Amino acid sequence: MSVESLRERDTAAIPHPRWRLPVLGDVLGINIRTPLQNSMEIGKTLGPIFERDVLGNRFVFASGADMVAELSDESRFAKHLAPGVASLRELGGDGLFTAYNHEPNWSKAHNLLAPAFTKPAMRSYHRTMLDVADELTEYWDRRTDGTPVDVSSDMTKLTLETIGRTGFSYSFDSFERPRPHPFVQAMVGALSHSQRTTFVKTSAIGRLLTRRADRRNARNLEYLAEVVDEVIRARRGSGNAGPEDLLELMLRAAREDHPDKIDELNIRHQVVTFLVAGHETTSGALSFALYYLSRHPEVLAKARAEVEEVWGEETPEFEQIAKLRYVRRVLDESLRLWPTAPAYGREATVDTTLVGKYPMKVGDWVLVLIPALHRDPVWGDDPEAFDPDNFLPERIRSRPAHVYKPFGTGERACIGRQFAVHEAVLVLGTILRRYDIVGAPDYQLKIAERLTLMPEGFTLQLRRR
């Protein structure tokens, strides 16, 4: 049967919110600060696929397990730069995260940087990750007098410092500053701007409404570029080949005229991509994991017992991180409920039909709503409940493929996944072994959206064990 006959005979209309206004579209109920959470609520009513029209621009959201399984088929679908991500090209250009599929620098940089995420490379980062975790505990040891710690802020300090040192041998002196590094403030501003203007900037009216915010965003982007240029200058100023990190891989390829060498501008794009993506998502994952640990004392006790059994009192070796299997399940379950990179776009590379029902022509795209996918009925009767045992091997085997996507999918999935997991498990183990953590009893989880997700206003009181 041809694609056209499928369109005529076997298609179904994609549902949309009830109150659609002329010209404006589905704007009722939109909160520009929480568009993802708004979409999750709409999906609860409309189902696993729905559309939103905003100022004449159509967004299709999908979250059904069967749909996402098909969208993960690389023979029919590929990455699509959804508007929120595409707007970050002002920041990341054709870097790994924001490159279009056809841009040659994506495959060049991927080939060039893949060795930095092999097991031997990961082993070389382990000592630095331990050092930064120790700096966090020294910083927190000064706050065991009952003064609450701002978890998201401190996890951001830790992860920025880790990627700065491991990837580029550059320190942001994060724990020596009374306030977050200006890089973080500029980054949060840029990500928030992209999130809040996703639905409106694709129209002339929307661009008019965001002019003042665009000027502020331009200043943030300029500062981020200045910081990255300083990181590169600091390396080049040494006059010698640097340590075997991400920056050295790129600079050496340029010096030696490697077939996969990338130009000066793309080196900047890759550096800013790793500095932003390499710390923002991991800090959110750690923050959510600590939130759930503080709310589930039985899980916390079990995780701590595992750390004490596997690590004892010694500094953990590289191989001992992966042995914290229950702590890893805590991390995975936190990422299930609140994946810190919460959506990704997929576009059709051939004329096709999604789940035999929804026709898609080449170039048509949908946005996979990951938190909704992670709450699909395949996750059980109460998918909202926090349960690390969801990631027991037997439960994983019992579920269909492609229902857990916190790192994206396909060849454009997160290149730094193992880096992030190793760092996060190491840090959680370090915190559990050293502190009793107590969350504010009246705190209600509030999610800050800035393309990535982060708990807002979440604090802990620490007691040194």
Short mmCIF file of C-alpha atoms in Angstrom, two decimals:
data_model
loop_
_atom_site.label_atom_id
_atom_site.label_comp_id
_atom_site.label_asym_id
_atom_site.label_seq_id
_atom_site.Cartn_x
_atom_site.Cartn_y
_atom_site.Cartn_z
CA MET A 1 0.00 0.00 0.00
CA SER A 2 1.42 3.41 -0.92
CA VAL A 3 2.09 6.19 1.54
CA GLU A 4 -0.58 8.32 -0.10
CA SER A 5 -3.25 5.64 0.24
CA LEU A 6 -2.29 5.25 3.89
CA ARG A 7 -2.83 8.97 4.30
CA GLU A 8 -6.28 8.70 2.74
CA ARG A 9 -7.52 5.53 4.41
CA ASP A 10 -5.74 4.75 7.66
CA THR A 11 -4.86 8.05 9.30
CA ALA A 12 -6.17 9.64 12.46
CA ALA A 13 -6.19 13.27 13.43
CA ILE A 14 -3.62 14.23 16.03
CA PRO A 15 -5.46 15.63 19.06
CA HIS A 16 -4.85 19.18 20.27
CA PRO A 17 -5.96 21.29 23.26
CA ARG A 18 -9.65 22.09 23.24
CA TRP A 19 -9.56 25.88 23.23
CA ARG A 20 -7.69 26.80 20.01
CA LEU A 21 -7.85 30.51 19.20
CA PRO A 22 -7.69 32.09 15.74
CA VAL A 23 -4.15 33.29 14.86
CA LEU A 24 -2.85 32.71 18.39
CA GLY A 25 -3.51 28.96 18.41
CA ASP A 26 -3.13 26.90 21.60
CA VAL A 27 -1.84 29.65 23.87
CA LEU A 28 -4.32 29.30 26.71
CA GLY A 29 -2.60 27.82 29.73
CA ILE A 30 0.93 28.34 28.41
CA ASN A 31 3.47 29.43 31.00
CA ILE A 32 6.69 30.47 29.27
CA ARG A 33 8.66 29.40 32.36
CA THR A 34 7.29 25.84 32.41
CA PRO A 35 6.42 24.80 28.83
CA LEU A 36 7.58 21.23 29.35
CA GLN A 37 5.50 20.69 32.46
CA ASN A 38 2.53 22.31 30.68
CA SER A 39 2.97 19.81 27.85
CA MET A 40 3.14 16.89 30.28
CA GLU A 41 -0.20 17.97 31.77
CA ILE A 42 -1.77 18.29 28.32
CA GLY A 43 -0.50 14.82 27.44
CA LYS A 44 -2.27 13.32 30.46
CA THR A 45 -5.56 14.40 28.87
CA LEU A 46 -4.86 14.06 25.15
CA GLY A 47 -2.76 10.91 25.18
CA PRO A 48 0.65 9.79 23.92
CA ILE A 49 0.62 12.00 20.82
CA PHE A 50 -0.76 15.52 20.50
CA GLU A 51 -0.04 18.82 18.84
CA ARG A 52 0.16 22.42 19.95
CA ASP A 53 -0.16 25.36 17.61
CA VAL A 54 1.46 28.55 18.85
CA LEU A 55 1.26 31.66 16.69
CA GLY A 56 0.97 29.52 13.59
CA ASN A 57 3.79 27.14 14.49
CA ARG A 58 2.95 23.47 14.96
CA PHE A 59 4.64 21.28 17.56
CA VAL A 60 3.86 17.56 17.72
CA PHE A 61 4.71 15.72 20.96
CA ALA A 62 5.04 11.94 21.25
CA SER A 63 5.61 9.78 24.31
CA GLY A 64 4.00 6.38 23.70
CA ALA A 65 6.41 3.47 24.06
CA ASP A 66 5.42 2.05 20.67
CA MET A 67 5.86 5.43 18.99
CA VAL A 68 9.26 6.10 20.52
CA ALA A 69 10.42 2.61 19.52
CA GLU A 70 9.64 3.47 15.90
CA LEU A 71 11.13 6.95 16.16
CA SER A 72 14.35 5.29 17.35
CA ASP A 73 14.64 3.44 14.02
CA GLU A 74 17.69 5.04 12.38
CA SER A 75 16.63 3.74 8.95
CA ARG A 76 13.52 5.96 9.05
CA PHE A 77 14.29 8.78 11.47
CA ALA A 78 17.20 11.02 12.49
CA LYS A 79 17.88 13.79 14.96
CA HIS A 80 15.92 16.98 14.44
CA LEU A 81 17.01 20.28 15.92
CA ALA A 82 13.81 21.41 17.60
CA PRO A 83 13.42 25.21 17.91
CA GLY A 84 14.75 25.38 21.48
CA VAL A 85 17.93 23.54 20.52
CA ALA A 86 18.28 25.31 17.17
CA SER A 87 18.28 28.65 18.97
CA LEU A 88 21.37 27.48 20.88
CA ARG A 89 23.32 27.51 17.63
CA GLU A 90 24.10 31.11 18.53
CA LEU A 91 26.07 29.54 21.38
CA GLY A 92 27.22 26.14 20.09
CA GLY A 93 27.18 26.59 16.32
CA ASP A 94 27.92 23.28 14.61
CA GLY A 95 29.17 21.69 17.82
CA LEU A 96 28.22 18.10 18.61
CA PHE A 97 24.89 18.96 20.23
CA THR A 98 23.64 21.70 17.90
CA ALA A 99 25.02 20.60 14.52
CA TYR A 100 22.62 19.68 11.75
CA ASN A 101 22.97 16.12 10.51
CA HIS A 102 24.40 17.22 7.17
CA GLU A 103 27.15 19.43 8.62
CA PRO A 104 30.57 17.76 8.19
CA ASN A 105 32.01 19.04 11.47
CA TRP A 106 29.66 16.80 13.43
CA SER A 107 31.16 13.54 12.15
CA LYS A 108 34.69 14.97 12.23
CA ALA A 109 34.39 16.05 15.85
CA HIS A 110 32.67 12.82 16.84
CA ASN A 111 35.47 10.73 15.32
CA LEU A 112 38.10 12.99 16.87
CA LEU A 113 36.65 13.07 20.37
CA ALA A 114 35.29 9.53 20.74
CA PRO A 115 38.66 8.26 22.13
CA ALA A 116 38.22 10.70 25.04
CA PHE A 117 35.29 8.59 26.27
CA THR A 118 36.83 5.13 26.09
CA LYS A 119 37.46 3.15 29.27
CA PRO A 120 41.22 4.01 29.40
CA ALA A 121 40.35 7.70 29.06
CA MET A 122 37.70 7.43 31.75
CA ARG A 123 40.24 5.84 34.05
CA SER A 124 42.50 8.86 33.57
CA TYR A 125 39.71 11.24 34.69
CA HIS A 126 38.98 9.31 37.87
CA ARG A 127 41.59 11.02 40.04
CA THR A 128 40.38 14.49 39.03
CA MET A 129 36.79 13.55 39.79
CA LEU A 130 37.87 12.40 43.24
CA ASP A 131 39.76 15.65 43.82
CA VAL A 132 36.74 17.77 42.91
CA ALA A 133 34.47 15.62 45.10
CA ASP A 134 36.93 16.20 47.96
CA GLU A 135 36.69 19.96 47.36
CA LEU A 136 32.91 19.69 47.62
CA THR A 137 33.17 17.88 50.97
CA GLU A 138 35.69 20.41 52.29
CA TYR A 139 33.25 23.15 51.26
CA TRP A 140 30.32 21.32 52.87
CA ASP A 141 32.28 20.49 56.04
CA ARG A 142 32.19 24.21 56.80
CA ARG A 143 28.38 24.03 56.65
CA THR A 144 27.62 21.20 59.08
CA ASP A 145 26.47 23.69 61.72
CA GLY A 146 22.89 23.48 60.49
CA THR A 147 23.28 26.02 57.68
CA PRO A 148 21.34 24.63 54.70
CA VAL A 149 23.25 24.06 51.47
CA ASP A 150 21.78 24.97 48.09
CA VAL A 151 22.00 21.61 46.37
CA SER A 152 21.54 22.65 42.75
CA SER A 153 24.03 25.50 43.07
CA ASP A 154 26.67 23.32 44.71
CA MET A 155 26.20 20.44 42.26
CA THR A 156 26.66 22.96 39.45
CA LYS A 157 29.92 24.15 41.01
CA LEU A 158 31.12 20.57 41.24
CA THR A 159 30.22 19.49 37.71
CA LEU A 160 31.53 22.67 36.08
CA GLU A 161 34.82 22.23 37.89
CA THR A 162 35.00 18.57 36.86
CA ILE A 163 34.43 19.12 33.14
CA GLY A 164 36.69 22.18 33.16
CA ARG A 165 39.61 20.23 34.60
CA THR A 166 39.11 16.86 32.91
CA GLY A 167 38.19 18.21 29.49
CA PHE A 168 40.32 21.31 29.25
CA SER A 169 42.72 21.31 32.23
CA TYR A 170 41.15 24.59 33.30
CA SER A 171 39.89 25.47 36.78
CA PHE A 172 36.98 27.81 37.42
CA ASP A 173 37.89 27.97 41.15
CA SER A 174 34.25 27.16 41.80
CA PHE A 175 34.55 26.44 45.53
CA GLU A 176 36.64 29.53 46.22
CA ARG A 177 33.94 31.92 45.05
CA PRO A 178 31.18 33.33 47.28
CA ARG A 179 28.80 33.22 44.30
CA PRO A 180 28.59 31.01 41.22
CA HIS A 181 31.09 31.71 38.47
CA PRO A 182 29.73 34.30 36.00
CA PHE A 183 29.96 31.58 33.35
CA VAL A 184 27.15 29.75 35.16
CA GLN A 185 25.00 32.86 35.38
CA ALA A 186 25.47 33.59 31.68
CA MET A 187 24.80 29.97 30.77
CA VAL A 188 21.60 29.82 32.82
CA GLY A 189 20.49 33.04 31.18
CA ALA A 190 21.14 31.69 27.69
CA LEU A 191 19.41 28.36 28.33
CA SER A 192 16.43 30.03 30.00
CA HIS A 193 16.12 32.48 27.11
CA SER A 194 16.07 29.63 24.62
CA GLN A 195 13.43 27.76 26.63
CA ARG A 196 11.15 30.74 27.13
CA THR A 197 11.22 31.87 23.51
CA THR A 198 10.87 28.43 21.89
CA PHE A 199 7.17 28.83 21.16
CA VAL A 200 7.20 32.47 20.08
CA LYS A 201 10.36 33.37 18.18
CA THR A 202 9.38 31.43 15.06
CA SER A 203 6.86 34.17 14.23
CA ALA A 204 7.32 37.85 13.41
CA ILE A 205 5.12 38.86 16.34
CA GLY A 206 7.14 36.68 18.68
CA ARG A 207 10.45 38.13 17.52
CA LEU A 208 9.10 41.60 18.16
CA LEU A 209 8.05 40.65 21.68
CA THR A 210 11.46 39.22 22.57
CA ARG A 211 13.71 42.06 21.36
CA ARG A 212 14.75 43.23 24.83
CA ALA A 213 15.38 39.67 26.03
CA ASP A 214 17.35 39.02 22.83
CA ARG A 215 19.70 41.90 23.61
CA ARG A 216 20.29 40.55 27.11
CA ASN A 217 20.87 37.11 25.67
CA ALA A 218 23.41 38.49 23.20
CA ARG A 219 25.46 39.83 26.13
CA ASN A 220 25.37 36.42 27.80
CA LEU A 221 26.49 34.68 24.62
CA GLU A 222 29.33 37.17 24.17
CA TYR A 223 30.57 36.50 27.68
CA LEU A 224 30.40 32.72 27.26
CA ALA A 225 32.47 33.01 24.08
CA GLU A 226 35.03 35.16 25.91
CA VAL A 227 35.42 32.53 28.65
CA VAL A 228 35.90 29.75 26.13
CA ASP A 229 38.43 31.78 24.18
CA GLU A 230 40.35 32.31 27.43
CA VAL A 231 40.37 28.55 28.06
CA ILE A 232 41.87 28.00 24.60
CA ARG A 233 44.35 30.88 24.96
CA ALA A 234 45.55 29.55 28.29
CA ARG A 235 46.45 26.25 26.63
CA ARG A 236 48.09 27.79 23.59
CA GLY A 237 50.01 30.24 25.73
CA SER A 238 51.96 27.39 27.28
CA GLY A 239 53.71 26.82 23.95
CA ASN A 240 53.70 23.03 24.40
CA ALA A 241 51.35 20.15 23.85
CA GLY A 242 49.02 19.92 26.80
CA PRO A 243 47.66 16.97 28.78
CA GLU A 244 45.70 14.34 26.89
CA ASP A 245 42.26 15.93 27.21
CA LEU A 246 39.50 17.04 24.84
CA LEU A 247 41.18 20.31 24.01
CA GLU A 248 44.49 18.66 23.21
CA LEU A 249 42.79 16.18 20.87
CA MET A 250 41.36 19.08 18.87
CA LEU A 251 44.46 21.28 18.87
CA ARG A 252 46.78 18.41 17.98
CA ALA A 253 44.57 17.41 15.05
CA ALA A 254 44.89 20.96 13.73
CA ARG A 255 48.67 21.02 14.24
CA GLU A 256 49.17 17.67 12.51
CA ASP A 257 46.65 18.29 9.70
CA HIS A 258 44.60 15.25 10.72
CA PRO A 259 41.81 14.26 8.27
CA ASP A 260 39.25 14.97 10.99
CA LYS A 261 40.73 18.29 12.05
CA ILE A 262 38.25 21.05 12.81
CA ASP A 263 38.70 24.78 12.37
CA GLU A 264 39.26 27.42 15.05
CA LEU A 265 35.61 28.43 15.26
CA ASN A 266 34.42 24.84 15.59
CA ILE A 267 36.96 24.19 18.36
CA ARG A 268 35.28 27.02 20.25
CA HIS A 269 31.87 25.50 19.54
CA GLN A 270 32.97 22.12 20.85
CA VAL A 271 34.49 23.60 24.00
CA VAL A 272 31.38 25.58 24.86
CA THR A 273 29.21 22.54 24.08
CA PHE A 274 31.12 20.36 26.52
CA LEU A 275 31.36 23.04 29.20
CA VAL A 276 27.61 23.64 29.09
CA ALA A 277 26.22 20.17 28.34
CA GLY A 278 28.98 18.42 30.29
CA HIS A 279 28.01 19.98 33.57
CA GLU A 280 24.44 21.25 33.39
CA THR A 281 22.71 17.90 32.92
CA THR A 282 24.88 16.03 35.44
CA SER A 283 24.34 18.65 38.12
CA GLY A 284 20.59 18.28 37.63
CA ALA A 285 20.81 14.48 37.83
CA LEU A 286 22.76 14.68 41.10
CA SER A 287 20.33 17.21 42.53
CA PHE A 288 17.29 15.07 41.76
CA ALA A 289 18.99 11.96 43.13
CA LEU A 290 19.78 13.76 46.39
CA TYR A 291 16.20 15.01 46.57
CA TYR A 292 14.80 11.48 46.28
CA LEU A 293 17.35 10.08 48.73
CA SER A 294 16.37 12.71 51.28
CA ARG A 295 12.69 11.76 50.84
CA HIS A 296 13.18 7.99 51.05
CA PRO A 297 15.18 7.06 54.17
CA GLU A 298 14.97 3.34 53.43
CA VAL A 299 16.57 3.90 50.00
CA LEU A 300 19.21 6.16 51.51
CA ALA A 301 20.09 3.54 54.15
CA LYS A 302 20.40 0.81 51.54
CA ALA A 303 22.55 2.96 49.28
CA ARG A 304 24.81 3.99 52.15
CA ALA A 305 25.24 0.37 53.27
CA GLU A 306 26.36 -0.53 49.77
CA VAL A 307 28.92 2.28 49.71
CA GLU A 308 30.34 1.20 53.05
CA GLU A 309 30.51 -2.43 51.99
CA VAL A 310 32.13 -1.78 48.60
CA TRP A 311 34.39 1.16 49.46
CA GLY A 312 35.01 0.75 53.14
CA GLU A 313 37.11 3.61 54.48
CA GLU A 314 39.51 3.69 51.53
CA THR A 315 39.59 6.05 48.59
CA PRO A 316 37.63 4.24 45.87
CA GLU A 317 39.54 2.94 42.87
CA PHE A 318 38.17 3.35 39.36
CA GLU A 319 36.69 -0.17 39.24
CA GLN A 320 34.86 0.31 42.55
CA ILE A 321 32.56 2.99 41.17
CA ALA A 322 30.70 0.59 38.87
CA LYS A 323 30.29 -1.83 41.78
CA LEU A 324 27.84 0.59 43.43
CA ARG A 325 24.97 -1.05 41.58
CA TYR A 326 22.20 0.11 43.91
CA VAL A 327 23.47 3.70 43.90
CA ARG A 328 23.45 3.48 40.10
CA ARG A 329 19.82 2.35 40.23
CA VAL A 330 19.00 5.37 42.40
CA LEU A 331 20.57 7.60 39.75
CA ASP A 332 18.75 5.83 36.91
CA GLU A 333 15.40 6.07 38.67
CA SER A 334 15.94 9.79 39.36
CA LEU A 335 16.66 10.27 35.65
CA ARG A 336 13.54 8.29 34.81
CA LEU A 337 11.28 10.62 36.74
CA TRP A 338 13.11 13.81 35.80
CA PRO A 339 15.47 13.36 32.85
CA THR A 340 17.52 16.52 32.94
CA ALA A 341 17.59 16.80 29.15
CA PRO A 342 13.83 16.22 28.87
CA ALA A 343 13.07 16.15 25.14
CA TYR A 344 14.62 15.49 21.76
CA GLY A 345 13.45 15.90 18.19
CA ARG A 346 13.20 13.18 15.53
CA GLU A 347 12.49 13.81 11.87
CA ALA A 348 11.46 11.44 9.12
CA THR A 349 14.19 10.66 6.57
CA VAL A 350 11.72 8.76 4.35
CA ASP A 351 8.00 9.01 3.78
CA THR A 352 6.57 6.77 6.46
CA THR A 353 3.69 6.23 8.86
CA LEU A 354 4.09 6.29 12.62
CA VAL A 355 2.51 3.26 14.35
CA GLY A 356 0.51 2.61 11.19
CA LYS A 357 -1.67 5.62 11.90
CA TYR A 358 0.09 8.97 11.56
CA PRO A 359 1.65 9.76 8.16
CA MET A 360 4.96 11.62 8.07
CA LYS A 361 6.66 12.99 4.99
CA VAL A 362 10.41 13.49 4.72
CA GLY A 363 11.34 16.34 7.08
CA ASP A 364 8.25 16.05 9.29
CA TRP A 365 9.33 15.98 12.92
CA VAL A 366 8.06 15.27 16.40
CA LEU A 367 9.34 16.06 19.85
CA VAL A 368 9.79 13.07 22.15
CA LEU A 369 8.58 14.10 25.62
CA ILE A 370 10.90 11.97 27.74
CA PRO A 371 9.31 12.45 31.22
CA ALA A 372 5.99 11.31 29.73
CA LEU A 373 7.67 8.34 28.01
CA HIS A 374 9.20 7.43 31.37
CA ARG A 375 5.68 7.38 32.84
CA ASP A 376 4.21 5.15 30.13
CA PRO A 377 2.09 2.23 31.45
CA VAL A 378 4.97 -0.16 30.66
CA TRP A 379 6.57 1.19 33.86
CA GLY A 380 3.86 -0.38 36.04
CA ASP A 381 0.75 0.60 37.92
CA ASP A 382 2.31 3.62 39.64
CA PRO A 383 4.93 5.12 37.31
CA GLU A 384 5.06 8.31 39.42
CA ALA A 385 6.49 6.38 42.38
CA PHE A 386 10.22 6.47 43.03
CA ASP A 387 11.49 2.90 42.96
CA PRO A 388 15.16 2.13 42.19
CA ASP A 389 14.21 -1.53 41.73
CA ASN A 390 12.73 -0.51 38.39
CA PHE A 391 16.31 -0.99 37.19
CA LEU A 392 16.87 -4.49 38.49
CA PRO A 393 18.15 -6.59 35.55
CA GLU A 394 15.04 -8.75 35.43
CA ARG A 395 12.75 -5.73 35.29
CA ILE A 396 14.82 -4.16 32.52
CA ARG A 397 14.55 -7.36 30.50
CA SER A 398 10.78 -7.46 31.01
CA ARG A 399 10.23 -4.03 29.42
CA PRO A 400 10.25 -3.22 25.73
CA ALA A 401 13.31 -1.53 24.25
CA HIS A 402 13.44 2.26 23.86
CA VAL A 403 11.37 3.18 26.93
CA TYR A 404 14.29 4.76 28.83
CA LYS A 405 15.91 7.66 27.00
CA PRO A 406 17.59 10.15 29.37
CA PHE A 407 20.61 10.37 27.04
CA GLY A 408 18.75 10.60 23.75
CA THR A 409 18.86 7.98 21.03
CA GLY A 410 20.79 6.78 18.01
CA GLU A 411 24.10 7.99 16.67
CA ARG A 412 23.41 11.49 18.02
CA ALA A 413 22.89 10.29 21.60
CA CYS A 414 25.02 11.84 24.35
CA ILE A 415 28.70 11.05 23.72
CA GLY A 416 29.52 11.69 27.40
CA ARG A 417 27.03 9.27 28.95
CA GLN A 418 29.61 7.05 30.69
CA PHE A 419 31.53 10.11 31.89
CA ALA A 420 28.38 11.54 33.48
CA VAL A 421 27.36 8.25 35.10
CA HIS A 422 30.83 7.60 36.55
CA GLU A 423 31.02 11.12 37.97
CA ALA A 424 27.51 11.06 39.41
CA VAL A 425 27.85 7.66 41.11
CA LEU A 426 31.24 8.65 42.53
CA VAL A 427 29.83 11.88 43.96
CA LEU A 428 26.72 10.24 45.41
CA GLY A 429 28.86 7.59 47.07
CA THR A 430 31.16 10.26 48.51
CA ILE A 431 28.24 12.24 49.96
CA LEU A 432 26.46 9.20 51.40
CA ARG A 433 29.58 7.94 53.13
CA ARG A 434 30.38 11.31 54.70
CA TYR A 435 27.05 12.92 55.65
CA ASP A 436 23.62 12.38 57.05
CA ILE A 437 21.42 14.49 54.78
CA VAL A 438 18.15 16.05 55.87
CA GLY A 439 15.79 17.87 53.52
CA ALA A 440 13.43 20.61 54.62
CA PRO A 441 10.26 18.72 55.65
CA ASP A 442 7.91 21.26 54.05
CA TYR A 443 9.77 21.45 50.72
CA GLN A 444 7.63 20.60 47.69
CA LEU A 445 9.58 19.69 44.57
CA LYS A 446 9.58 22.58 42.13
CA ILE A 447 11.15 22.11 38.71
CA ALA A 448 13.10 24.94 37.09
CA GLU A 449 13.12 24.69 33.30
CA ARG A 450 15.95 26.15 31.23
CA LEU A 451 15.92 23.59 28.41
CA THR A 452 17.38 21.34 31.09
CA LEU A 453 15.55 20.54 34.33
CA MET A 454 16.73 21.27 37.88
CA PRO A 455 15.13 21.24 41.34
CA GLU A 456 14.50 24.82 42.42
CA GLY A 457 14.93 25.94 46.00
CA PHE A 458 15.99 22.50 47.24
CA THR A 459 18.29 22.61 50.27
CA LEU A 460 19.83 20.05 52.60
CA GLN A 461 21.06 20.19 56.14
CA LEU A 462 24.21 18.18 56.66
CA ARG A 463 25.48 16.26 59.63
CA ARG A 464 29.00 14.89 59.42
CA ARG A 465 29.03 11.16 60.13
#
